[in-house]
PDB file of C-alpha atoms in Angstrom:
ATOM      1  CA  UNK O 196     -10.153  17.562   4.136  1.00 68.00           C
ATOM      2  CA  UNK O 197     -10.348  14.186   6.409  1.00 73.00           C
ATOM      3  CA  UNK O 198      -8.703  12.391   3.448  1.00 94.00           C
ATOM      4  CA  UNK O 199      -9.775   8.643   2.805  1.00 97.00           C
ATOM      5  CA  UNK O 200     -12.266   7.453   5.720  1.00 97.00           C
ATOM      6  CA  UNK O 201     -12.893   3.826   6.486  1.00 98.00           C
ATOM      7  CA  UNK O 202     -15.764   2.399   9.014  1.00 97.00           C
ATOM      8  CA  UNK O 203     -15.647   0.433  10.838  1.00 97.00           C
ATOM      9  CA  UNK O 204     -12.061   0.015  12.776  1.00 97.00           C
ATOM     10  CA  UNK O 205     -12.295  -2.617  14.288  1.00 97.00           C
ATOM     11  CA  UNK O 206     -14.896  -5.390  13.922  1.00 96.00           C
ATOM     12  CA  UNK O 207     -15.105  -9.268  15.625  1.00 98.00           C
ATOM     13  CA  UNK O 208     -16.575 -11.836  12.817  1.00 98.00           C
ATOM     14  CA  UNK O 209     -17.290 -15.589  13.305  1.00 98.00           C
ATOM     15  CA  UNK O 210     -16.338 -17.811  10.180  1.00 97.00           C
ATOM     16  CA  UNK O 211     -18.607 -18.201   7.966  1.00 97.00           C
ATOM     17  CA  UNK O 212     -20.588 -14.686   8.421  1.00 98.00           C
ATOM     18  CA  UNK O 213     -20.243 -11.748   5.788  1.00 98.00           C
ATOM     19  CA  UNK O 214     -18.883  -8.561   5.947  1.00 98.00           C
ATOM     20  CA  UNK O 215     -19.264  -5.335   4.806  1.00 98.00           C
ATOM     21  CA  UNK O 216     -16.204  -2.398   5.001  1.00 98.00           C
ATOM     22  CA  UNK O 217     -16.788   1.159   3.877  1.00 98.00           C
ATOM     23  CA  UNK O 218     -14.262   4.041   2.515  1.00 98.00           C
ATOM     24  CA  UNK O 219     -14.585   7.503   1.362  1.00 98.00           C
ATOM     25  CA  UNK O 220     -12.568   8.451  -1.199  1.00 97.00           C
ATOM     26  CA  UNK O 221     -10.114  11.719  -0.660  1.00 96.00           C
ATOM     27  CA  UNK O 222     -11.640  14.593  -1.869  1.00 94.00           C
ATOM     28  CA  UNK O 223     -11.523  15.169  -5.729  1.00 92.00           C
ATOM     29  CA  UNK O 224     -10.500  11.506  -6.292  1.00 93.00           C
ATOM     30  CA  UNK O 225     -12.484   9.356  -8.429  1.00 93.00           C
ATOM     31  CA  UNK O 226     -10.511   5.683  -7.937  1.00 94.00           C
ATOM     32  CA  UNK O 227     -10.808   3.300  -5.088  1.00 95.00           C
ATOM     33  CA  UNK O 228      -8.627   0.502  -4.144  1.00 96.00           C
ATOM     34  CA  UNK O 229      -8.762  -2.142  -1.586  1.00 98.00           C
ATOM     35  CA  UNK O 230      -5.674  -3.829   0.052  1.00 98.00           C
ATOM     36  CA  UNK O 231      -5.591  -6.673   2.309  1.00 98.00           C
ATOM     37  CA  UNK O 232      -3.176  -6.569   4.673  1.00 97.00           C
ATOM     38  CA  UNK O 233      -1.719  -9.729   7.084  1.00 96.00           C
ATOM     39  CA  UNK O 234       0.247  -9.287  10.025  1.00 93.00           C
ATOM     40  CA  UNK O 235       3.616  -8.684   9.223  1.00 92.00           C
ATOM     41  CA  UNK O 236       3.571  -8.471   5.555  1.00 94.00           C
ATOM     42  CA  UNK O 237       3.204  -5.724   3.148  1.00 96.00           C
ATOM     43  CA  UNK O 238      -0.449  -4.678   1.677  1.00 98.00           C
ATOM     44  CA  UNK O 239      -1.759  -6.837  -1.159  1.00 98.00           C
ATOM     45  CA  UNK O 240      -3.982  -5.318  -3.413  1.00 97.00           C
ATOM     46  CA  UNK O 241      -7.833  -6.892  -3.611  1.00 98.00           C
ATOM     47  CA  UNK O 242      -9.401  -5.076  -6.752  1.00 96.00           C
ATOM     48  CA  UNK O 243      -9.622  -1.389  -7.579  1.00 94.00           C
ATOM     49  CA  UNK O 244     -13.169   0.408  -8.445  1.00 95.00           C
ATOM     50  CA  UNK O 245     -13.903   3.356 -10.540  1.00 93.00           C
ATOM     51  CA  UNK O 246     -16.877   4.695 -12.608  1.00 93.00           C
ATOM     52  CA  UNK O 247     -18.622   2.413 -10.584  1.00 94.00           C
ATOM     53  CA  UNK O 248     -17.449  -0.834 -11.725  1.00 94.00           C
ATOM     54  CA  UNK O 249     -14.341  -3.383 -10.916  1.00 93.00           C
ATOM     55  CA  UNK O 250     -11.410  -2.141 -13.412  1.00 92.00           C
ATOM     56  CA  UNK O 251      -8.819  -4.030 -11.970  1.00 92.00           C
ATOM     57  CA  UNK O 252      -8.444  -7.354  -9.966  1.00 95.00           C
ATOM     58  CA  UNK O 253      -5.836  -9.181  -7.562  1.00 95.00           C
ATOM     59  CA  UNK O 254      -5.990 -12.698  -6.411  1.00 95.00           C
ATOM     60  CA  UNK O 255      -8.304 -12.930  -4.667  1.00 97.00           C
ATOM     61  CA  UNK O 256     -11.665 -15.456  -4.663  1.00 97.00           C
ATOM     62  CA  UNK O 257     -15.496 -14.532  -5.728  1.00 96.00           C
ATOM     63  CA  UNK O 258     -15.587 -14.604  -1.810  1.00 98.00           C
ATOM     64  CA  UNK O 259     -14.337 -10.506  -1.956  1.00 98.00           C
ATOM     65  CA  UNK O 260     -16.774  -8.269  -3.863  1.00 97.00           C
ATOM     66  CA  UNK O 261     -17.069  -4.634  -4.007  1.00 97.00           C
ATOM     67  CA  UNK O 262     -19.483  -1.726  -5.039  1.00 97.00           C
ATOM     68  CA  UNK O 263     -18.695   2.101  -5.764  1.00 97.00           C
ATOM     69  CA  UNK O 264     -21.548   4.584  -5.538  1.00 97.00           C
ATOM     70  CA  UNK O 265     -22.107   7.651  -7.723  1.00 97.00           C
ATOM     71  CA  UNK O 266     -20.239   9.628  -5.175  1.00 95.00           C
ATOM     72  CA  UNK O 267     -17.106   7.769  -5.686  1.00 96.00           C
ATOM     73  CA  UNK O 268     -17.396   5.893  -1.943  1.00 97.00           C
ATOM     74  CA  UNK O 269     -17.350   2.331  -1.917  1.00 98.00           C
ATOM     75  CA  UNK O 270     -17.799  -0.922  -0.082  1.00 98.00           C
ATOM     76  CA  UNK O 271     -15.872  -4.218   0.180  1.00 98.00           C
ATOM     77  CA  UNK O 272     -17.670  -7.155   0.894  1.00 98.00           C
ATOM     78  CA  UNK O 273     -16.220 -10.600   2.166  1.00 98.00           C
ATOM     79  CA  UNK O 274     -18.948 -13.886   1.943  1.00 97.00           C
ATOM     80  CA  UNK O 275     -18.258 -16.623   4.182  1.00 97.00           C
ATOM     81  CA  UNK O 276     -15.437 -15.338   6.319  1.00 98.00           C
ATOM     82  CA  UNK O 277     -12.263 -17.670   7.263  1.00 97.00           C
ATOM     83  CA  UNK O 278      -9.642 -17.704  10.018  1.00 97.00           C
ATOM     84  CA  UNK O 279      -7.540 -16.475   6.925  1.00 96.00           C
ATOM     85  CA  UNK O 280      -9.433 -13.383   6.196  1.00 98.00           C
ATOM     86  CA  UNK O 281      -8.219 -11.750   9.468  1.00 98.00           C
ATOM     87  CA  UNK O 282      -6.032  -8.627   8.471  1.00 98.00           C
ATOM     88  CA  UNK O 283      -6.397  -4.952   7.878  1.00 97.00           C
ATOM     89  CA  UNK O 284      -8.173  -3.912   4.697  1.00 98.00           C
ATOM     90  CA  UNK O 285      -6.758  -0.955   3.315  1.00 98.00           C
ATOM     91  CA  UNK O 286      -8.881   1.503   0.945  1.00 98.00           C
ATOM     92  CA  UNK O 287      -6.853   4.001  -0.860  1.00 97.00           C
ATOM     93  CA  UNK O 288      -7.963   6.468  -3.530  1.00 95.00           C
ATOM     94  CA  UNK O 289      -6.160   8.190  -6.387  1.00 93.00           C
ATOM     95  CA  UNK O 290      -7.330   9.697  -9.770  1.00 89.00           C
ATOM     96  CA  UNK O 291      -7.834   8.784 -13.109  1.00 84.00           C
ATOM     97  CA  UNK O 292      -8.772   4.482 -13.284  1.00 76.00           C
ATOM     98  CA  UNK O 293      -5.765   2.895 -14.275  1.00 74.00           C
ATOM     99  CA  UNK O 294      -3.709   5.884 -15.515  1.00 73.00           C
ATOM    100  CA  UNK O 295      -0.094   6.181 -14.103  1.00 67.00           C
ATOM    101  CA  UNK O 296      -0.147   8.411 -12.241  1.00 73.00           C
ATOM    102  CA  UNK O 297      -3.657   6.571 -10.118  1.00 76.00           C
ATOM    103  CA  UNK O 298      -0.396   4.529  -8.472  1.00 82.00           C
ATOM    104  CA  UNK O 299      -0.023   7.931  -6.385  1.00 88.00           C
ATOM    105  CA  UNK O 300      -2.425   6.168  -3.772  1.00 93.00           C
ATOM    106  CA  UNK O 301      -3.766   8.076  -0.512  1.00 95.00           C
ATOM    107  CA  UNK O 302      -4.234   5.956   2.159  1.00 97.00           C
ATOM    108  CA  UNK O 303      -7.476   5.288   5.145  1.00 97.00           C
ATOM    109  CA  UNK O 304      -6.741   4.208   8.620  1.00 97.00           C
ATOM    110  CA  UNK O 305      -7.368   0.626   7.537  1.00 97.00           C
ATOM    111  CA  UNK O 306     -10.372  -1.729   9.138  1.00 98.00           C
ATOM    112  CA  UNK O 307      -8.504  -4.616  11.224  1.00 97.00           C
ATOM    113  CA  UNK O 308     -10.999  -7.487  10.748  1.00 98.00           C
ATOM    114  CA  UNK O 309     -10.814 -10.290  13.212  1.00 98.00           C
ATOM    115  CA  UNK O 310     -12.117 -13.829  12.439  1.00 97.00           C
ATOM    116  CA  UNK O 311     -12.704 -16.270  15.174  1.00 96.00           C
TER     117      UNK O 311
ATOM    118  CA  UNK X 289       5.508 -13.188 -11.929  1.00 81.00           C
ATOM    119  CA  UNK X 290       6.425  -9.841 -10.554  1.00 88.00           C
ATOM    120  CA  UNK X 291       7.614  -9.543  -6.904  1.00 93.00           C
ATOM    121  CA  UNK X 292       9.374  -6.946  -4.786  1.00 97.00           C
ATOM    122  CA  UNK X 293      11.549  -8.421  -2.195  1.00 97.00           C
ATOM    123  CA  UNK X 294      12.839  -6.218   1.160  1.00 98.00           C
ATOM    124  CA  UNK X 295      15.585  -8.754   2.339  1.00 96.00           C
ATOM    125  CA  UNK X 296      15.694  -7.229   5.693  1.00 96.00           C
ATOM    126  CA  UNK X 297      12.645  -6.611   8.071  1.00 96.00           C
ATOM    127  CA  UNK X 298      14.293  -4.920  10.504  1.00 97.00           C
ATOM    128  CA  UNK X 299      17.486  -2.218  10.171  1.00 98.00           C
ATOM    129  CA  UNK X 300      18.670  -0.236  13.597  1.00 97.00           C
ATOM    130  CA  UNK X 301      20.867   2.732  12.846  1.00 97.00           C
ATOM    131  CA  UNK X 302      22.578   5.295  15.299  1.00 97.00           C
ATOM    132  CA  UNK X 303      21.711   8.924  14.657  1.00 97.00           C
ATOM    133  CA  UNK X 304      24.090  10.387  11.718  1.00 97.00           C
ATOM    134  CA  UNK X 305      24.792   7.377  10.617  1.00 98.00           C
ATOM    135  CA  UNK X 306      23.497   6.772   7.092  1.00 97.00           C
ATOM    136  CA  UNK X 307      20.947   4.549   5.475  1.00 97.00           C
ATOM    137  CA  UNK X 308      20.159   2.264   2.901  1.00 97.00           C
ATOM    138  CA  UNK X 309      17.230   0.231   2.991  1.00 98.00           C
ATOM    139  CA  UNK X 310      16.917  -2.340  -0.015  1.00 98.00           C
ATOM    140  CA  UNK X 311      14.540  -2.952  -2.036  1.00 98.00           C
ATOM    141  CA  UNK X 312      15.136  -5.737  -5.445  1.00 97.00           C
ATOM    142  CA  UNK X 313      11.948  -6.055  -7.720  1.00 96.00           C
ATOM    143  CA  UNK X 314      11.287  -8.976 -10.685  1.00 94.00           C
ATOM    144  CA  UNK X 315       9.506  -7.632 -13.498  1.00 90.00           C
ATOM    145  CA  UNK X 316      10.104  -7.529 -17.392  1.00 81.00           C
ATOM    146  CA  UNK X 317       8.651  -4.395 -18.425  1.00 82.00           C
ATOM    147  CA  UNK X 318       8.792  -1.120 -17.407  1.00 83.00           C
ATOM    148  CA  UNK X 319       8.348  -0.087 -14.030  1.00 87.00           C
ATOM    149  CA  UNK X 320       7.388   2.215 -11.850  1.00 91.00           C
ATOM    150  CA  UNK X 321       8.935   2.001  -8.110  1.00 93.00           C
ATOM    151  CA  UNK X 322       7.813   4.000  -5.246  1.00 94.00           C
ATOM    152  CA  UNK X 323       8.650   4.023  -1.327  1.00 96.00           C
ATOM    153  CA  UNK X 324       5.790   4.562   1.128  1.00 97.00           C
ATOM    154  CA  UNK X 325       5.947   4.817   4.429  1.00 97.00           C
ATOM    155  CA  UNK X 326       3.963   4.320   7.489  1.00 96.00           C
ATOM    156  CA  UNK X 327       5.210   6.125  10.834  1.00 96.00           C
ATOM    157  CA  UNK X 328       3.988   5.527  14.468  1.00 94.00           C
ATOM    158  CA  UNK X 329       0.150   6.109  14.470  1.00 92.00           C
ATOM    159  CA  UNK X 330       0.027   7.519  11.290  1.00 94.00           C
ATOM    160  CA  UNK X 331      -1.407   6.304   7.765  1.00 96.00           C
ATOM    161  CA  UNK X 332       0.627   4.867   4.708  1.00 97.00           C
ATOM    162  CA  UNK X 333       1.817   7.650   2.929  1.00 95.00           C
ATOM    163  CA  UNK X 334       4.246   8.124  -0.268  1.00 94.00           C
ATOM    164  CA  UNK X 335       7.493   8.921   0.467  1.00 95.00           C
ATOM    165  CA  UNK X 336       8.650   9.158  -3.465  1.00 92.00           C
ATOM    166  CA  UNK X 337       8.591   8.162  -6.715  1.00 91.00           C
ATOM    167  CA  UNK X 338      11.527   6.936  -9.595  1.00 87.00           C
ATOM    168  CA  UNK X 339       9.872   9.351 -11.966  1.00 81.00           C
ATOM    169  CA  UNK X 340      10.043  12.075  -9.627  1.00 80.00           C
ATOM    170  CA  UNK X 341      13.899  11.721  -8.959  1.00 77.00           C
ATOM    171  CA  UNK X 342      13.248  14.229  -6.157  1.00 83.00           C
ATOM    172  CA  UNK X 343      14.855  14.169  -2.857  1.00 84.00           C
ATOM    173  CA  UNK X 344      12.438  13.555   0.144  1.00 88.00           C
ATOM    174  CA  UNK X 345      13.115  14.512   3.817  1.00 92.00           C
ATOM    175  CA  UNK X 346      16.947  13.967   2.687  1.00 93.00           C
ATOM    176  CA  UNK X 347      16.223  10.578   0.939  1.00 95.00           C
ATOM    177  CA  UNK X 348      16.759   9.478  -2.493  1.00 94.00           C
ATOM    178  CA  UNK X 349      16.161   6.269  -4.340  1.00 94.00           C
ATOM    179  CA  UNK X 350      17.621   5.438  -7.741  1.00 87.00           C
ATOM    180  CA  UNK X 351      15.909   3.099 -10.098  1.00 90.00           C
ATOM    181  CA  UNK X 352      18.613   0.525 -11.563  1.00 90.00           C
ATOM    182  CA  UNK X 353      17.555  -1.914 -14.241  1.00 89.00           C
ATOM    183  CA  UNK X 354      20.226  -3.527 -14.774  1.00 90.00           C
ATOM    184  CA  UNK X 355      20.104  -4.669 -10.967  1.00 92.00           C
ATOM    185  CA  UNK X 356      16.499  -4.204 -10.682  1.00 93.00           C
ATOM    186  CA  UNK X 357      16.832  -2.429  -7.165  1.00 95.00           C
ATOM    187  CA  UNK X 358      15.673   0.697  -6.051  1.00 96.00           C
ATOM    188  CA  UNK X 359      17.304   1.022  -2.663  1.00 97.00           C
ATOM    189  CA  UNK X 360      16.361   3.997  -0.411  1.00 97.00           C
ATOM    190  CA  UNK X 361      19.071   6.143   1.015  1.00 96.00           C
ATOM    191  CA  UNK X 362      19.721   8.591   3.239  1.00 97.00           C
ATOM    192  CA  UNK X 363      23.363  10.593   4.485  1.00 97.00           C
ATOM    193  CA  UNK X 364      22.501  11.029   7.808  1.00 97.00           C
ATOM    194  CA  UNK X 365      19.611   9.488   9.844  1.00 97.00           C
ATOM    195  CA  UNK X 366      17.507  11.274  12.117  1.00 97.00           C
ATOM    196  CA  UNK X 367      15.414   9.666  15.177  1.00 97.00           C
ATOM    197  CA  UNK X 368      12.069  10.989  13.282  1.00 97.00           C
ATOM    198  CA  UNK X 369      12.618   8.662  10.514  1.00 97.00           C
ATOM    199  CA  UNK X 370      12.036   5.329  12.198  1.00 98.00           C
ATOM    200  CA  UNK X 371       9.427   4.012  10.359  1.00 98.00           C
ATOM    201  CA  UNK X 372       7.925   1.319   8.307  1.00 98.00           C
ATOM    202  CA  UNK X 373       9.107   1.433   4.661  1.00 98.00           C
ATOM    203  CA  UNK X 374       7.895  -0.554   1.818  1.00 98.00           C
ATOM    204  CA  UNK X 375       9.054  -0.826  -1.500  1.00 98.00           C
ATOM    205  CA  UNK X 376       6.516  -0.851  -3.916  1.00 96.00           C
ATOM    206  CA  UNK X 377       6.064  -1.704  -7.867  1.00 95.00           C
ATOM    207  CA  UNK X 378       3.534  -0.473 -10.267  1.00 91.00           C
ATOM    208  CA  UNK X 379       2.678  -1.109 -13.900  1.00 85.00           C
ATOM    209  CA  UNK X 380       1.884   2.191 -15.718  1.00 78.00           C
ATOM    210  CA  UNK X 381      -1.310   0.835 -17.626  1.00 80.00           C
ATOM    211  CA  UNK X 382      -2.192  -0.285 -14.426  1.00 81.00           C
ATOM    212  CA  UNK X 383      -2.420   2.373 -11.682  1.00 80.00           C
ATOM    213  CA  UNK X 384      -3.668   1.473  -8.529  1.00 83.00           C
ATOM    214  CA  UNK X 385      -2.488  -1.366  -8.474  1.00 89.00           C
ATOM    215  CA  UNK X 386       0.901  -1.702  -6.561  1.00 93.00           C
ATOM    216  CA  UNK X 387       3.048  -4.766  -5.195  1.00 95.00           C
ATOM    217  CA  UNK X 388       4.095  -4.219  -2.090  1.00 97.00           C
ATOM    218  CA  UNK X 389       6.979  -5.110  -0.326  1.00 97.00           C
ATOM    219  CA  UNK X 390       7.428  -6.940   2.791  1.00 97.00           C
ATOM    220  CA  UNK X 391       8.021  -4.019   4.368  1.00 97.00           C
ATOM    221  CA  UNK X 392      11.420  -2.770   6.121  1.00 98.00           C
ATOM    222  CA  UNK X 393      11.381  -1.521  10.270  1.00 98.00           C
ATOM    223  CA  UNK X 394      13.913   1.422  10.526  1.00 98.00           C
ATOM    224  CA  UNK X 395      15.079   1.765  13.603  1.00 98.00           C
ATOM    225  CA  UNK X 396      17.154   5.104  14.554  1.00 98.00           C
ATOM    226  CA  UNK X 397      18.487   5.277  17.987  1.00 97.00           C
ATOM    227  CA  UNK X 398      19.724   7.930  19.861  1.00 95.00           C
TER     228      UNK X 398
END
């Protein structure tokens, strides 16, 4: 099992362009969530998809969208990119929505966006 | 608001000596703590959970309330456990959805 796969892993953005990050949940999970995280500080969570629709949400603007797919994969999608949005993005995946024991989370590689 | 605050970003230890990594959370329910950890090269992973009250690669974390801490310990450090630790806090109607930390360096030296 390759566990939770993100594409790409590294990627060079000018403001204003979109972006589009993709993760494979773990094998037998059903829940995806996205973290953002900046240099230096811990992850921070974006929003969380399962059954195929946004469950949970952080704070974080209309700019950040997301999809899941019948397979349980999903995207996150960032409109008109700022300096700001440069970080890793973090997908994890777990079971179970919003059930306890979903905060068991299983970790990608992360996608380090840059924003110039 | 809830927050989870790792006062120090950076601890250096001697092999053998022992470890205690802090971790102070703000929240007026019920919570659930964990510790993940990220080593060299590798992903975030879970180190442990309150719930499980388990001992992990010889650490253990107890849950306090009535300090709201959850400090991570360890007798006797070895060099394979410098890492980055972060405390993190999660709501139980809420899974997935974890405040992280700062995040803590551990630093064991020969």
């Amino acid at each position: 099992d390759a566990g939770v796969t993100q594409s790409p892993t590294h990627l060079i953005k000018t403001r204003g362009q979109q972006v589009t990050l993709r993760c494979s949940p773990k094998s037998g999970h059903d829940t995806v969530s996205w973290y953002q995280q900046a240099l230096g500080q811990g992850p921070q969570f974006i929003f969380q998809y399962y059954e195929e629709e946004e469950r949970q949400r952080g704070n974080f603007p209309d700019r950040f969208s997301g999809h899941q797919f019948p397979n349980y994969s999903s995207e996150l999608n960032v409109n008109a990119l700022l300096l700001g949005d440069s970080a890793l993005y973090l997908c994890a995946s777990s079971l179970g929505g919003r059930i306890s024991g979903a905060n068991v989370l299983t970790f990608g590689a992360g996608s380090r966006l840059t924003v110039l | 608001a809830q927050r989870v605050t790792q006062p120090e970003k950076l601890l250096s230890v001697f092999k053998g000596a022992p470890v205690e990594l802090k971790c102070n959370y703000s929240y007026s329910g019920s919570p659930e703590l964990f510790w993940y950890v990220q080593y060299s090269r590798q992903r975030l992973q879970l180190l442990l959970r309150h719930i499980s009250r388990e001992s992990i690669k010889g650490f253990t974390a107890d849950l306090n309330k009535g300090e709201t801490s959850f400090h991570l310990k360890k007798p006797f450090a070895q060099e394979e456990d410098s890492a980055m630790y972060y405390c993190a806090l999660g709501k139980s109607n809420q899974g997935g959805k974890l405040i992280f930390g700062q995040g803590t360096e551990l630093s064991v030296k020969p």
